[in-house]
Coordinates of C-alpha atoms and ligand atoms in Angstrom, one line a residue:
M27 CA -40.5 52.8 -3.5
H28 CA -38.0 53.7 -6.2
E29 CA -36.8 56.7 -4.1
M30 CA -34.9 54.2 -1.9
A31 CA -32.8 52.9 -4.9
V32 CA -32.3 56.4 -6.2
T33 CA -31.2 57.7 -2.8
E34 CA -28.7 54.8 -2.6
D35 CA -27.4 55.9 -6.0
I36 CA -27.0 59.5 -4.8
L37 CA -25.1 58.3 -1.8
R38 CA -22.7 56.2 -3.9
I39 CA -22.0 59.2 -6.1
V40 CA -21.5 61.5 -3.1
K41 CA -19.2 59.0 -1.3
D42 CA -17.1 58.6 -4.4
Y43 CA -16.7 62.4 -4.9
A44 CA -16.0 62.9 -1.2
E45 CA -13.3 60.2 -1.1
R46 CA -11.6 61.6 -4.1
G47 CA -11.7 65.0 -2.6
G48 CA -10.2 63.8 0.7
A49 CA -13.3 64.9 2.6
A50 CA -13.8 64.1 6.3
R51 CA -17.5 65.0 6.0
V52 CA -20.1 66.0 3.5
T53 CA -22.0 69.1 4.6
D54 CA -24.3 69.9 1.6
I55 CA -25.6 68.0 -1.4
Y56 CA -27.2 69.8 -4.3
L57 CA -29.6 67.8 -6.4
V58 CA -31.3 68.8 -9.7
I59 CA -34.7 67.2 -10.3
G60 CA -36.8 67.7 -13.4
E61 CA -40.5 68.3 -13.0
L62 CA -41.3 65.3 -15.2
S63 CA -39.3 62.9 -13.0
S64 CA -41.6 61.5 -10.3
F65 CA -39.2 61.7 -7.4
V66 CA -40.6 63.2 -4.3
D67 CA -38.2 65.5 -2.3
D68 CA -39.7 64.3 1.1
S69 CA -39.1 60.6 0.2
I70 CA -35.5 61.2 -0.8
Q71 CA -35.0 63.1 2.4
F72 CA -36.6 60.3 4.4
Y73 CA -34.3 57.6 2.9
F74 CA -31.3 59.8 3.1
D75 CA -31.9 60.2 6.8
L76 CA -32.3 56.4 7.1
L77 CA -29.2 55.5 5.1
T78 CA -26.6 58.0 6.1
P79 CA -26.0 57.6 9.9
N80 CA -22.3 56.5 10.4
T81 CA -21.4 57.5 6.8
I82 CA -19.4 60.4 5.5
A83 CA -22.7 62.1 4.5
A84 CA -24.3 61.9 7.9
G85 CA -26.0 65.2 8.8
A86 CA -25.5 66.7 5.3
T87 CA -28.2 69.1 4.1
L88 CA -30.0 68.1 0.9
H89 CA -30.9 71.0 -1.5
F90 CA -33.4 70.3 -4.3
E91 CA -33.5 72.4 -7.5
R92 CA -36.6 71.7 -9.6
V93 CA -36.2 72.1 -13.4
K94 CA -39.3 73.2 -15.3
T95 CA -40.5 71.1 -18.2
R96 CA -39.6 72.4 -21.7
F97 CA -40.6 71.1 -25.1
R98 CA -39.4 71.8 -28.5
C99 CA -42.2 71.7 -31.1
R100 CA -41.6 69.0 -33.8
K101 CA -43.4 71.1 -36.4
C102 CA -42.0 74.6 -36.0
G103 CA -39.1 74.2 -33.6
Q104 CA -40.5 76.6 -31.0
E105 CA -39.3 75.9 -27.5
F106 CA -42.0 76.3 -24.8
E107 CA -43.0 75.5 -21.2
P108 CA -46.2 73.6 -21.2
D109 CA -49.0 75.3 -19.3
G110 CA -50.3 72.7 -16.9
Q111 CA -51.7 69.8 -18.9
D112 CA -51.9 72.0 -22.1
W113 CA -49.0 70.6 -24.1
R114 CA -49.8 72.5 -27.3
C115 CA -47.2 74.6 -29.1
P116 CA -48.0 78.3 -28.5
S117 CA -47.0 79.2 -32.1
C118 CA -48.5 76.5 -34.3
H119 CA -50.7 74.6 -31.8
A120 CA -49.2 71.2 -32.6
L121 CA -49.5 68.9 -29.7
G122 CA -46.5 68.1 -27.5
G123 CA -43.0 67.9 -28.9
D124 CA -39.6 66.7 -27.8
V125 CA -38.8 67.0 -24.2
I126 CA -35.6 69.2 -23.8
A127 CA -35.8 69.7 -20.1
G128 CA -37.7 68.3 -17.1
K129 CA -36.4 64.8 -16.9
E130 CA -33.2 65.6 -15.1
F131 CA -32.1 63.8 -12.1
Y132 CA -28.5 64.3 -10.9
V133 CA -26.1 65.4 -8.2
E134 CA -25.1 68.9 -9.2
S135 CA -22.4 69.4 -6.6
I136 CA -21.5 68.7 -3.0
E137 CA -19.8 70.6 -0.3
I138 CA -17.3 68.9 1.9
M139 CA -15.2 69.5 5.0
S140 CA -11.7 68.1 5.0
Ligands
ZN230 ZN1 -45.0 74.6 -33.1

């Protein structure tokens, strides 16, 4: 159940931003989640609803933006999006490479009412 810990982290960040911005209430929270991170939107929403009553973020809408996986080939430097489970470079057919996108997990922005 690592979504619970992760949702608590999100809330900590959001409260911190909101307090610094002098917010009365947080209305929207924009999250960026990479395809390779295993977080499930529904679980985060579930814990969010559980943890936020009587907080500054109560009733805020969560927005999820999924980032596609991208690799950079170690052999030829080509950047590519893997096709399903086929992680071979489309140029030189070397397998895999360095992950340059897809592991993201962060709060992109929040909207507040003061
Ligand atoms: Zn390559």
